[in-house]
CSV table of C-alpha atoms and ligand atoms in Angstrom, one decimal:
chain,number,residue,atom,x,y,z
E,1,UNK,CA,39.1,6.8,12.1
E,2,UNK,CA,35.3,6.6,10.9
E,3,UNK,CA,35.0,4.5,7.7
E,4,UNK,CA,34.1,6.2,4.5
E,5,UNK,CA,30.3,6.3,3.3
E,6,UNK,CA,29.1,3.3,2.0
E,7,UNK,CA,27.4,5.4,-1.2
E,8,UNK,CA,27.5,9.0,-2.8
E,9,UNK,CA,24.2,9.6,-5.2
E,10,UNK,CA,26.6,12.1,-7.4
E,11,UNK,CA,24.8,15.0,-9.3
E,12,UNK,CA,21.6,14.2,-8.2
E,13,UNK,CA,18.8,16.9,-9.0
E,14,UNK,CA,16.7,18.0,-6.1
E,15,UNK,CA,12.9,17.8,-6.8
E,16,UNK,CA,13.2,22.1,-5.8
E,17,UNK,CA,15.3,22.3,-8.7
E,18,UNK,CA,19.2,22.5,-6.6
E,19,UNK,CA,21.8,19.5,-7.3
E,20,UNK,CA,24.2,18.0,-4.6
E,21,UNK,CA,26.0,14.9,-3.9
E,22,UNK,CA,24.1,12.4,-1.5
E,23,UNK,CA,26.3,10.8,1.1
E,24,UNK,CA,24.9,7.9,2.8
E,25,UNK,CA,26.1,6.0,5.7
E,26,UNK,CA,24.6,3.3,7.7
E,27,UNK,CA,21.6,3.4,5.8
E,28,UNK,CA,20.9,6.9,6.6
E,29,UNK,CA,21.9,10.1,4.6
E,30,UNK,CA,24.6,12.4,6.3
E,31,UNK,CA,25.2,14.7,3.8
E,32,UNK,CA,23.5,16.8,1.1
E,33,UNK,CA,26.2,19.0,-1.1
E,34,UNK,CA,29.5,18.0,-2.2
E,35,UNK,CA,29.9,14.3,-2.1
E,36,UNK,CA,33.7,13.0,-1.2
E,37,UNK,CA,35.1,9.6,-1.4
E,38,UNK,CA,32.9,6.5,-0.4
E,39,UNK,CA,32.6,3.1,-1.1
E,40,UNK,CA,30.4,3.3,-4.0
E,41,UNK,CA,29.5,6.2,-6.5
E,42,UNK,CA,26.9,6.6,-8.3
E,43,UNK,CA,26.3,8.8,-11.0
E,44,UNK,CA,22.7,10.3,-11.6
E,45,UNK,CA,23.5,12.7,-14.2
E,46,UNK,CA,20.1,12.6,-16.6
E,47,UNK,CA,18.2,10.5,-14.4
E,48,UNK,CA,15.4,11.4,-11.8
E,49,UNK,CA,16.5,11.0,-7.8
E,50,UNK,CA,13.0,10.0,-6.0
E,51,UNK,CA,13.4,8.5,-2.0
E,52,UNK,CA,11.4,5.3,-2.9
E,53,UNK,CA,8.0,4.8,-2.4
E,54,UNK,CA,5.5,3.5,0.9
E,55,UNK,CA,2.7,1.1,-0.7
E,56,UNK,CA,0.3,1.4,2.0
E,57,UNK,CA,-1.9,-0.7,0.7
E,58,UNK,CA,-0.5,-4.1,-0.7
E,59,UNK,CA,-1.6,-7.8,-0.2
E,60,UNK,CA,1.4,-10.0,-0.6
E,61,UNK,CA,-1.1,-13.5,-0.2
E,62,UNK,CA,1.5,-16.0,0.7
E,63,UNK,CA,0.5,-19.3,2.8
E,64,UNK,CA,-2.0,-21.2,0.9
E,65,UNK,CA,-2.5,-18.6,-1.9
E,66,UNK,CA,1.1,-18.9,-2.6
E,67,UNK,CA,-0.3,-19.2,-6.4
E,68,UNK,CA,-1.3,-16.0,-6.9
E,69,UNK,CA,1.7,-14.5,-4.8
E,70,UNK,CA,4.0,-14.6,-2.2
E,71,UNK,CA,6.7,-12.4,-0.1
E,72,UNK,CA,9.4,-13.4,-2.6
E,73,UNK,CA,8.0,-12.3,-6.1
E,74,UNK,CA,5.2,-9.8,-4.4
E,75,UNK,CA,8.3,-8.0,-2.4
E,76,UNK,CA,10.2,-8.5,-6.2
E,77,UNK,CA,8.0,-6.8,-7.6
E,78,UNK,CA,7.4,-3.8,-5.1
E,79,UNK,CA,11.4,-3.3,-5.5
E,80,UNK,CA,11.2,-3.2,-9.2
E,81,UNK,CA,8.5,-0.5,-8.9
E,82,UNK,CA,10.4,1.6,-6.8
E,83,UNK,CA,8.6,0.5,-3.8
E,84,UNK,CA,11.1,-0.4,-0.8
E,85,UNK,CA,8.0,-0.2,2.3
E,86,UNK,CA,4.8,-2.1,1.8
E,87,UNK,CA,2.0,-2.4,4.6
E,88,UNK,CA,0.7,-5.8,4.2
E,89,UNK,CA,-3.1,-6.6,4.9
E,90,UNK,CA,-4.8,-8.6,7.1
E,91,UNK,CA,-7.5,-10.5,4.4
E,92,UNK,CA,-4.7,-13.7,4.4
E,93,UNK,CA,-5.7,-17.3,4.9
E,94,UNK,CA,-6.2,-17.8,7.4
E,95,UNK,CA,-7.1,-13.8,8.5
E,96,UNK,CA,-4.8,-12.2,11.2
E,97,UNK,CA,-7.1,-11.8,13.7
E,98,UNK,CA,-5.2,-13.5,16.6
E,99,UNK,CA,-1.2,-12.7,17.9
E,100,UNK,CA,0.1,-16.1,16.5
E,101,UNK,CA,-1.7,-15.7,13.5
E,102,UNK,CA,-0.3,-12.3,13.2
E,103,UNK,CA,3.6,-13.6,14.4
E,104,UNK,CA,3.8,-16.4,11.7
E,105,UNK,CA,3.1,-14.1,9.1
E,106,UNK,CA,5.9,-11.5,10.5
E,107,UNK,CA,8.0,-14.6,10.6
E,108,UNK,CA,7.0,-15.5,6.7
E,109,UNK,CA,7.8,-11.8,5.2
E,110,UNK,CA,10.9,-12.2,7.2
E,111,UNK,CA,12.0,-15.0,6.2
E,112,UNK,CA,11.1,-14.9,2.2
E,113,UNK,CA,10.9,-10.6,1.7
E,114,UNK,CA,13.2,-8.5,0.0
E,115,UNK,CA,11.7,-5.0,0.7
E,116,UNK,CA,10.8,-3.9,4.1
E,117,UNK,CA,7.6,-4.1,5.5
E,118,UNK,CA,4.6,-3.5,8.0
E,119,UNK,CA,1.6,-5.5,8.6
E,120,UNK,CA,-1.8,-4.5,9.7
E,121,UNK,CA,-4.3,-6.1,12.4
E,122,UNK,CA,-7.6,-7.6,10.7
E,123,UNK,CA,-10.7,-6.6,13.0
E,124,UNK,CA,-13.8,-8.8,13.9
E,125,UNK,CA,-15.5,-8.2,16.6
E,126,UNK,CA,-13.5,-11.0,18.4
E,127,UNK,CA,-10.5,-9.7,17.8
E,128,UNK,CA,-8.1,-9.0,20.9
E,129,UNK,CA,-6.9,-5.6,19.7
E,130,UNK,CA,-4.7,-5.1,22.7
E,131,UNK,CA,-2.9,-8.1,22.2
E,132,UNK,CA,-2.4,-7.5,18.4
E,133,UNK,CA,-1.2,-3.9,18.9
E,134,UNK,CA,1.3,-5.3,21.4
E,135,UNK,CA,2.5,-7.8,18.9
E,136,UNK,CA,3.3,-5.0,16.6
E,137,UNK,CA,0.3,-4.2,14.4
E,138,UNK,CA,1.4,-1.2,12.2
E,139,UNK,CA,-2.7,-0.3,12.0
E,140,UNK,CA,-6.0,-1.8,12.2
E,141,UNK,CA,-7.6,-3.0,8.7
E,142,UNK,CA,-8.7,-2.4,6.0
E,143,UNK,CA,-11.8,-3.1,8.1
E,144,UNK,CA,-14.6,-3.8,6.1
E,145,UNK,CA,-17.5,-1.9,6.1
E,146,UNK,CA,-18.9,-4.1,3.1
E,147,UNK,CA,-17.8,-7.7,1.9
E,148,UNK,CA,-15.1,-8.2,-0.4
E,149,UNK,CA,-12.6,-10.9,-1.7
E,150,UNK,CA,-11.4,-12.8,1.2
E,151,UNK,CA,-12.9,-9.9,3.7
E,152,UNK,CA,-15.8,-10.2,5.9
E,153,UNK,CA,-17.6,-6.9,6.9
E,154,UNK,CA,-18.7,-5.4,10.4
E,155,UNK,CA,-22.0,-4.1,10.8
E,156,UNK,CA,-22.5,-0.2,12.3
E,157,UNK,CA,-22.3,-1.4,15.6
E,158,UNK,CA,-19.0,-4.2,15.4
E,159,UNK,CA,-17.7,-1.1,13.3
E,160,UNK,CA,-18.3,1.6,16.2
E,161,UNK,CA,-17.1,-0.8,18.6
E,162,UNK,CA,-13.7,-1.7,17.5
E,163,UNK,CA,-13.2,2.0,16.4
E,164,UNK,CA,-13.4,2.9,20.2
E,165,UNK,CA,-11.5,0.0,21.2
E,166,UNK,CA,-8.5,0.8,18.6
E,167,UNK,CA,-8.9,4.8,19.7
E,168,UNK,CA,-8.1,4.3,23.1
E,169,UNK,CA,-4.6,2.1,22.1
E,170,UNK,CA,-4.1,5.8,20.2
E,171,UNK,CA,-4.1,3.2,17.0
E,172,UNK,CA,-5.1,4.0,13.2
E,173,UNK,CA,-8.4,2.7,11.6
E,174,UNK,CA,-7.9,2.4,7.7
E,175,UNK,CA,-11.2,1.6,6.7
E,176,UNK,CA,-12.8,0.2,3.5
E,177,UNK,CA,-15.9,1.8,2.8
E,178,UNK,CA,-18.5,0.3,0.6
E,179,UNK,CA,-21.9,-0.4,0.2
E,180,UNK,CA,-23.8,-3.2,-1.7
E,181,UNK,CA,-26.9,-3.5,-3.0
E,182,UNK,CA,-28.7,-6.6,-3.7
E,183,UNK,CA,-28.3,-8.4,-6.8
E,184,UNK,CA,-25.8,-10.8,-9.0
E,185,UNK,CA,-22.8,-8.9,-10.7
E,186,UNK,CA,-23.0,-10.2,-14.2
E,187,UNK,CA,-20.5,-7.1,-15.3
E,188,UNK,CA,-18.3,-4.8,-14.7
E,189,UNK,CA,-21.5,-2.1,-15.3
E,190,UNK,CA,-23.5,-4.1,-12.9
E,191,UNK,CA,-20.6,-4.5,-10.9
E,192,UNK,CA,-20.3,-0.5,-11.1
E,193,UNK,CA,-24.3,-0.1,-9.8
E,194,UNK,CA,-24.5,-2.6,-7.2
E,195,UNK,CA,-21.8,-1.0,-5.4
E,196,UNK,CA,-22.3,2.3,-6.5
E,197,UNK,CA,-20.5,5.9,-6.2
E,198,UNK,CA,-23.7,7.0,-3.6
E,199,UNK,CA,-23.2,4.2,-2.1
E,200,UNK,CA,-19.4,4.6,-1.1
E,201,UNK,CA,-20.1,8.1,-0.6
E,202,UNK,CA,-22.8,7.2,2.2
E,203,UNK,CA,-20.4,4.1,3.7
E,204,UNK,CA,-17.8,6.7,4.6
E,205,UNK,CA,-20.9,8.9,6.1
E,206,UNK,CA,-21.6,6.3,8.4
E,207,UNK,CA,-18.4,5.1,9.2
E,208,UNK,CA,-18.0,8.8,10.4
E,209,UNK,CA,-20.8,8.8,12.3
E,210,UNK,CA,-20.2,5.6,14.3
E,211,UNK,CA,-16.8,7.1,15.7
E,212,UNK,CA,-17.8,9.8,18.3
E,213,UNK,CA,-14.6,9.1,20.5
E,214,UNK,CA,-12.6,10.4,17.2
E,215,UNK,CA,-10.1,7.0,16.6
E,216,UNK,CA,-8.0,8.3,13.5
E,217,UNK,CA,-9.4,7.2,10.8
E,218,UNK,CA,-7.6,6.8,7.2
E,219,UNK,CA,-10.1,5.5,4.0
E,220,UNK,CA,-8.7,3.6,1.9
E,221,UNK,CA,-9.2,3.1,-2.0
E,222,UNK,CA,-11.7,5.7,-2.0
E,223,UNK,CA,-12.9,5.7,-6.2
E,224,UNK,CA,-15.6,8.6,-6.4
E,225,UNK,CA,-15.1,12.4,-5.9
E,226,UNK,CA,-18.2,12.4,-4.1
E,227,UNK,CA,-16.7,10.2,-1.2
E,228,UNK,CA,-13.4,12.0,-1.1
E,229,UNK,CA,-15.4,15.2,-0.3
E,230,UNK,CA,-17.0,14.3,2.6
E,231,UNK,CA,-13.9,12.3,4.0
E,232,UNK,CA,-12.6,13.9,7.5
E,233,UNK,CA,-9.4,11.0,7.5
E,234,UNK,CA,-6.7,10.5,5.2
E,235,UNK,CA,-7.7,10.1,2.0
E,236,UNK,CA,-6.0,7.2,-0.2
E,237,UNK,CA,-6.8,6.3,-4.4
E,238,UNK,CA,-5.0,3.4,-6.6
E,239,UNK,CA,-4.3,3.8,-9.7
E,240,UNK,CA,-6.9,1.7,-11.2
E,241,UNK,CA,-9.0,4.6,-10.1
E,242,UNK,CA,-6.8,7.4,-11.5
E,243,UNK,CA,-6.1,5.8,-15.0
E,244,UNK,CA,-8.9,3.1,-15.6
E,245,UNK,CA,-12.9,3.4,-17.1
E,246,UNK,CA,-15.0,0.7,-18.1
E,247,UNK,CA,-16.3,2.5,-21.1
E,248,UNK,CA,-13.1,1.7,-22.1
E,249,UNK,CA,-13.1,-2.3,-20.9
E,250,UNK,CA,-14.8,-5.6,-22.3
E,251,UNK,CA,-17.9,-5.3,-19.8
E,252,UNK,CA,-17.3,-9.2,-18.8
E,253,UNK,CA,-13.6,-8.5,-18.7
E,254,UNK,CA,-13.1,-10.3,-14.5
E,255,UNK,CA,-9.1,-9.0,-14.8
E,256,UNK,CA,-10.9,-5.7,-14.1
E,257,UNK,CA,-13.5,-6.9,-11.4
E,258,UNK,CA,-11.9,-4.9,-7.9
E,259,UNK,CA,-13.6,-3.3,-5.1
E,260,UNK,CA,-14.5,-0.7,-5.5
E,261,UNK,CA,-15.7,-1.4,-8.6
E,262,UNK,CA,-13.5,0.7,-11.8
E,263,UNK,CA,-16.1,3.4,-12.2
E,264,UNK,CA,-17.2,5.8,-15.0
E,265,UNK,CA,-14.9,7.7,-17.1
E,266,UNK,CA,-17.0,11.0,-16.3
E,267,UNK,CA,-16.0,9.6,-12.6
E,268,UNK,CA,-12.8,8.6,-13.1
E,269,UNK,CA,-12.3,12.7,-14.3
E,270,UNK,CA,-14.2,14.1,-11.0
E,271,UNK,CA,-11.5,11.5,-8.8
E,272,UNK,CA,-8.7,13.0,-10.6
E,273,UNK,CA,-9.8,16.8,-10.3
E,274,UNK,CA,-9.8,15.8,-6.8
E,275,UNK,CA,-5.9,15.3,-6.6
E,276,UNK,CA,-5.2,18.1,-4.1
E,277,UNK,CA,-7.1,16.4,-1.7
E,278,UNK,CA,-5.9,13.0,-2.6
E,279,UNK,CA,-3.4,12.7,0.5
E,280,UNK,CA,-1.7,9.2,-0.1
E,281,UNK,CA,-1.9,6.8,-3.8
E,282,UNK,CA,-1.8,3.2,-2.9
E,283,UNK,CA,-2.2,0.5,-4.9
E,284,UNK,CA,-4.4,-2.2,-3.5
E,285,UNK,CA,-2.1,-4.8,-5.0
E,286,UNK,CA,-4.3,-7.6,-5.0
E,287,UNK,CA,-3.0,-10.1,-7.3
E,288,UNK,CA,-5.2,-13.0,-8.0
E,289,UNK,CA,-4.6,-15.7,-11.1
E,290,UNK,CA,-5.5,-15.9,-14.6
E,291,UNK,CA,-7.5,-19.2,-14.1
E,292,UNK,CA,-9.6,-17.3,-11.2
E,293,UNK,CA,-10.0,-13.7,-13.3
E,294,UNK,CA,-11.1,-16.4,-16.0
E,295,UNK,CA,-14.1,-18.0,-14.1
E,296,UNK,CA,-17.9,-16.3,-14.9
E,297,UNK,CA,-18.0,-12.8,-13.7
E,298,UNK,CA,-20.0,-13.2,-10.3
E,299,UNK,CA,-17.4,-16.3,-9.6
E,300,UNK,CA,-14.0,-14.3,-10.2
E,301,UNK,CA,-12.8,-13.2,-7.2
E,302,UNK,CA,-12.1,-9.3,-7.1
E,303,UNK,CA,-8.6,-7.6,-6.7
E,304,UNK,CA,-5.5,-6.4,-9.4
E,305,UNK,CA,-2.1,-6.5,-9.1
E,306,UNK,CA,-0.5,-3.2,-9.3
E,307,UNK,CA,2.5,-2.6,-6.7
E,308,UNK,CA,5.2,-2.6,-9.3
E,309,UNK,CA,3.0,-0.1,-12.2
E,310,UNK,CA,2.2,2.5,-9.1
E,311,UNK,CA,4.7,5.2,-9.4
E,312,UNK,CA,5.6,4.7,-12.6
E,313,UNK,CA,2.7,5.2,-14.1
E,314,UNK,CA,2.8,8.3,-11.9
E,315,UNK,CA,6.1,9.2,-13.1
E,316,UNK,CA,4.8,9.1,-16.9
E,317,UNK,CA,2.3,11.7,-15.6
E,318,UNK,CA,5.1,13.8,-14.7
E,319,UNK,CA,6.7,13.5,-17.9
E,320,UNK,CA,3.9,14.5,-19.6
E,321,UNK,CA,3.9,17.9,-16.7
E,322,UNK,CA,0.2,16.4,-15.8
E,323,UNK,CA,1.3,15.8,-11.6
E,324,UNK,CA,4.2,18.1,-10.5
E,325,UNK,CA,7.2,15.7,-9.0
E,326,UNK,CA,6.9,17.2,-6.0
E,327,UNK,CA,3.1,16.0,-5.3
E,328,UNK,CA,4.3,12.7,-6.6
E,329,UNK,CA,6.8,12.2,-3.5
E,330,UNK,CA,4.8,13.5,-1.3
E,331,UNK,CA,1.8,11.6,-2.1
E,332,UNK,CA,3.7,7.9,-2.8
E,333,UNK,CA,6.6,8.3,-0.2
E,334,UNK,CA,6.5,11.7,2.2
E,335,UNK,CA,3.0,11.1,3.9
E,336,UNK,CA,2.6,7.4,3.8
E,337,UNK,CA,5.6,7.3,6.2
E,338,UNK,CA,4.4,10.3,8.2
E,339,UNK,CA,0.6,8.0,8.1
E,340,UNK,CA,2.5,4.7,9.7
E,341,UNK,CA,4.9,6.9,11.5
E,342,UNK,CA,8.5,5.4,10.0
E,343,UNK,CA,11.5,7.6,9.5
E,344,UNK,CA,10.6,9.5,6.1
E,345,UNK,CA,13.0,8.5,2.6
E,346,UNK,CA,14.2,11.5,1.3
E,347,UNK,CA,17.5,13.4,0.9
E,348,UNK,CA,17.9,15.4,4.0
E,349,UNK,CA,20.5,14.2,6.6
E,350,UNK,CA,19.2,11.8,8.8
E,351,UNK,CA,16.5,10.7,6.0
E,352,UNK,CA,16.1,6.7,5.5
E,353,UNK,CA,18.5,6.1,1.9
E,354,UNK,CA,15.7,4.1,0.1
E,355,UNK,CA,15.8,5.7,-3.5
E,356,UNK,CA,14.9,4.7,-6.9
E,357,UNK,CA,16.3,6.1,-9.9
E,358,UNK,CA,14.5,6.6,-12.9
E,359,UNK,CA,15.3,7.3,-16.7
E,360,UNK,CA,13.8,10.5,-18.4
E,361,UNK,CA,11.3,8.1,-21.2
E,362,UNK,CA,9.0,6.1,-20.9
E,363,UNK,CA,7.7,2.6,-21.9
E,364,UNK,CA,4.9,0.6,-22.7
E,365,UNK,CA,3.7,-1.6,-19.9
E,366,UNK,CA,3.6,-5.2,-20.5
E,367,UNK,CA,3.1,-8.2,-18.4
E,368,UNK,CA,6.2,-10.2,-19.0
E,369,UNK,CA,8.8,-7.1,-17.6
E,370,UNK,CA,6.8,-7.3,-14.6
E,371,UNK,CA,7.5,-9.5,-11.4
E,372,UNK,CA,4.2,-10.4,-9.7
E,373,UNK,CA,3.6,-14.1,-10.2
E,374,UNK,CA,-0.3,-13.8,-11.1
E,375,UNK,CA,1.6,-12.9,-14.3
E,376,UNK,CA,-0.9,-10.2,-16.0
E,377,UNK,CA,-1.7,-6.7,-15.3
E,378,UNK,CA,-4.6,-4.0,-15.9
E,379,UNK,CA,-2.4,-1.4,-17.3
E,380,UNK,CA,-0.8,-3.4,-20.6
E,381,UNK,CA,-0.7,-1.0,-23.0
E,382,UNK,CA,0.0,2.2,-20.4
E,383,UNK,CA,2.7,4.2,-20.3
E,384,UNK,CA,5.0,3.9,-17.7
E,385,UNK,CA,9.1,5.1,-16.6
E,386,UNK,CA,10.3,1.6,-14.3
E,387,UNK,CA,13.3,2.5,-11.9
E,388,UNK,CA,16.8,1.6,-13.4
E,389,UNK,CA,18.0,1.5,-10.1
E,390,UNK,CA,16.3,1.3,-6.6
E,391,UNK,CA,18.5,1.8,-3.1
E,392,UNK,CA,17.0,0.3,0.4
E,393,UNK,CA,18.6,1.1,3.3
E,394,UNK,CA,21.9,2.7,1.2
E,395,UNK,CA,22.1,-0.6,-0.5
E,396,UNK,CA,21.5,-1.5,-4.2
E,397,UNK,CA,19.5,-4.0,-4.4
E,398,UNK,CA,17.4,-3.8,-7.9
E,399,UNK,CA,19.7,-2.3,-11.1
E,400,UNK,CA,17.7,-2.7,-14.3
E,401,UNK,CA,16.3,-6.3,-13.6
E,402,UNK,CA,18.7,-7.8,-11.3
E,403,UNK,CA,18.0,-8.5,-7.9
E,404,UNK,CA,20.6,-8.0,-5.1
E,405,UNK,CA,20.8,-8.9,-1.4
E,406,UNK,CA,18.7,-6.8,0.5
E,407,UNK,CA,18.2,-5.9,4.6
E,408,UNK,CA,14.7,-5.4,4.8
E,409,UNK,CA,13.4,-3.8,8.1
E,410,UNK,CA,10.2,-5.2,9.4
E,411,UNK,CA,8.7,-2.2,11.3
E,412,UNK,CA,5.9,-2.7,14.6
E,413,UNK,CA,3.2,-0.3,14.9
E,414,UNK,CA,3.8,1.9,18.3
E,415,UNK,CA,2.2,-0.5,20.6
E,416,UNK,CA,4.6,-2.9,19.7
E,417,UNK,CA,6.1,-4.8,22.8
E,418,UNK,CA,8.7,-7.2,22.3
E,419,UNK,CA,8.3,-10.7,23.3
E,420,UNK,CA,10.9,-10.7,26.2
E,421,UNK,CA,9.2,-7.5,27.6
E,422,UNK,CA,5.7,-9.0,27.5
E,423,UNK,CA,6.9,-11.0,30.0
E,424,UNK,CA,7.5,-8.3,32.3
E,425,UNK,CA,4.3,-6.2,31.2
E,426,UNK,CA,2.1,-9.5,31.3
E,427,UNK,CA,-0.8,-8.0,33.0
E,428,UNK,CA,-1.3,-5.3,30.7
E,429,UNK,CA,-1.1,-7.4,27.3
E,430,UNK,CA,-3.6,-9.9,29.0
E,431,UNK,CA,-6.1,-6.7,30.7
E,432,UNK,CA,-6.2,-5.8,27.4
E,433,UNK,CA,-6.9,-9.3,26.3
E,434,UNK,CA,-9.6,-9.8,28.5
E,435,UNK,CA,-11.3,-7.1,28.4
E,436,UNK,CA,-11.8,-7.1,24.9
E,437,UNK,CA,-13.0,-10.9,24.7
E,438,UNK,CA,-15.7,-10.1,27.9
E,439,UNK,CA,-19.0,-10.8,26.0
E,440,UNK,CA,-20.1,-7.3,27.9
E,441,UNK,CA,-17.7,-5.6,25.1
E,442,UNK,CA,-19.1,-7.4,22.3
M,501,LIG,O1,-10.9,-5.9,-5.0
M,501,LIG,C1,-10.5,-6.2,-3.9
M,501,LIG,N1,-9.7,-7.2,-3.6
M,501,LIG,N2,-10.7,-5.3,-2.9
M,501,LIG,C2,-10.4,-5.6,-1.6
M,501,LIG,O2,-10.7,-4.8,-0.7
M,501,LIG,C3,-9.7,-6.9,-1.3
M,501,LIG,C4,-9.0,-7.4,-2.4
M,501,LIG,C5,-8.4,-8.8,-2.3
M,501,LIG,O3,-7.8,-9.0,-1.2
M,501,LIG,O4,-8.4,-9.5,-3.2
């Protein structure tokens, strides 16, 4: 006889309004309606049901910038936010840009995570795409179209290159579009014109242009209204875009320095009147330390933590009926997983059982409930509903700040061929190697 679920969600209200029991077994949901006997039972009476988030956009350091964070309290602190996927980025020290760069660092967020995870291939024009798509690169970038904090960016050319290269592995491009002009950023103004709202607006232009083979293309952090609208890709914000102005920050203020650049209330109002485009909120976590964020402005090194405030600022936005729920899931958890292509979280049999479970009220953001180990955050002072409870894989592992065992799942991009099969495949992983270090491809 089959043993009984591991976990029934009981009373659980559907975002469309219905309620049913949620019986999950194996890490999976099989059931949506009444609930019978299992393992565990939870009650959700009063509390809202959400299948957890997909941070898209998170860089969990580690390695030698183990001071500003790391898999253990970065992976913390995406759990606590409801988070149980985060897609790492490349920009690490050193940058993963070769397969053994990029193995080590699957090895580290296996070894020390306690969410799952995918990590992304960085791009230079020496990178062996092929090789790094067979060692299970979830996508390619963010690729820089413009320097930023530990990123170094490709010119038109390098850009349109690799963009053909990654198309014909039938790979994703997430792209970080920027432009710079000359001159020191002594501000967060400055800071603001020197990499301005046209500017963005014209990166993605080119970008766009230098892709005639059509790789897919998804632009991350976009901050201006102007840039969303001419966007043909998916189109991804962060917070610090939806609910920060520097009218409303200490000009000098380096906790605030990010690229892009916090813009313009007036902006900040034109990005938000653009949520129905808005396909995916991120957060660009991209924690850095208080004795860095404390150096003179054109010193401080850009970036903000965020992955643990994401949805829950969100979710205070639904309290106050300003986002519908429904456009939150979607947005945080429904199409990030259809972007990277992993079973989706939700409550449909079959679904992947990652939920978090969140009270009706809200509280006030401040640094010391959060987990990051940077230790501050941009939003003290917001409003914000944290997760009581979060579920990966049918498991608890978060109830109102305790940590429990977790399974994370690393998942491989689709070119992903495992080391014992690379052996029998080794002259396509190496053609593709080759090819792309001839000096005739450069
Ligand atoms: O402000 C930023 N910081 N923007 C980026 O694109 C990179 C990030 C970082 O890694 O610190």
């Amino acid at each position: 006889m089959e043993p009984p679920p591991s976990l029934v969600l009981a009373n659980v209200q559907l975002p469309e309004g219905r309620r049913a029991d949620i019986t999950i077994r194996d890490g999976r949901v099989v059931h949506a309606g009444a609930g019978g006997v299992a393992d565990q039972r939870i009650d959700c009476t009063g509390l809202f049901v959400l299948p957890a988030a997909v941070d898209v956009h998170v860089h969990m350091r580690g390695g030698i910038q183990s001071a500003k964070e790391d898999w253990k309290t970065g992976s913390a602190s995406a759990l606590a936010g409801g988070v149980t996927v985060v897609v790492d980025q490349p920009n690490t020290v050193p940058p993963l840009t070769t397969p053994d760069a990029f193995l080590a660092r699957v090895r580290e967020a296996q070894e020390h995570s306690s969410c799952s995870f995918a990590i992304n291939s960085g791009v230079t024009p020496d990178t062996p795409v092929g090789a790094m798509w067979a060692a299970g690169a979830m996508a390619f970038g963010e690729i820089f179209f413009a320097p930023s904090s530990y990123g170094e960016a490709l010119d038109t050319a390098e850009l349109s290159r690799a963009l053909g290269r990654i198309r014909a592995l039938g790979g994703l491009a997430t792209i970080h579009a920027e432009g710079i002009a000359p001159g020191e950023d002594t501000g967060l103004a400055v800071h603001d014109a020197l990499r301005s709202p046209e500017r963005e607006r014209d990166a993605v232009i080119a970008v766009q242009a230098g892709n005639p083979d059509g790789c897919r293309l998804h632009f991350c952090h976009m901050s201006t209204a102007a840039a969303v609208e001419v966007a043909h890709g998916t189109v991804e914000v962060t917070p610090h875009h939806l609910f920060l102005s520097r009218e409303k920050i200490s000009d000098t203020d380096c906790r605030f320095k990010v690229n892009p650049p916090i813009r313009s209330e007036n902006e900040r109002k034109k990005l938000r009147a653009q949520w129905n485009r808005i396909d995916i909120v991120a957060s660009d976590h991209a924690p850095h330390t208080t004795e860095e964020k404390a150096l003179p402005f054109p010193r401080a090194p850009s970036g903000m933590p965020g992955v643990e405030t994401m949805v829950p600022l969100l979710m205070a936005d639904v309290l106050d009926r300003k986002i519908t729920l429904p456009d939150l899931i979607r947005k945080t958890a429904t199409v990030p997983a259809a972007l990277i292509g992993i079973p989706p979280s939700g409550f449909a049999p079959g679904d992947r059982a990652d939920f978090a479970l969140y009270p009706r009220s809200a509280v006030t953001v401040e640094p010391d409930i959060l987990h990051s180990k940077c230790g501050w955050t941009p939003f003290e002072g917001h409003r914000a509903i944290f997760p009581k409870l979060v579920i990966l894989g049918g498991t608890v592992v978060y109830r109102e700040g305790e940590f429990f065992r977790a399974h994370p799942t690393w998942y491989p991009g689709k070119g992903y061929i495992p080391p014992s099969d690379q052996r029998v495949v080794p002259d396509l992983v190496r053609s593709q190697h080759e090819t792309l270090k001839s000096p005739h491809n450069r």
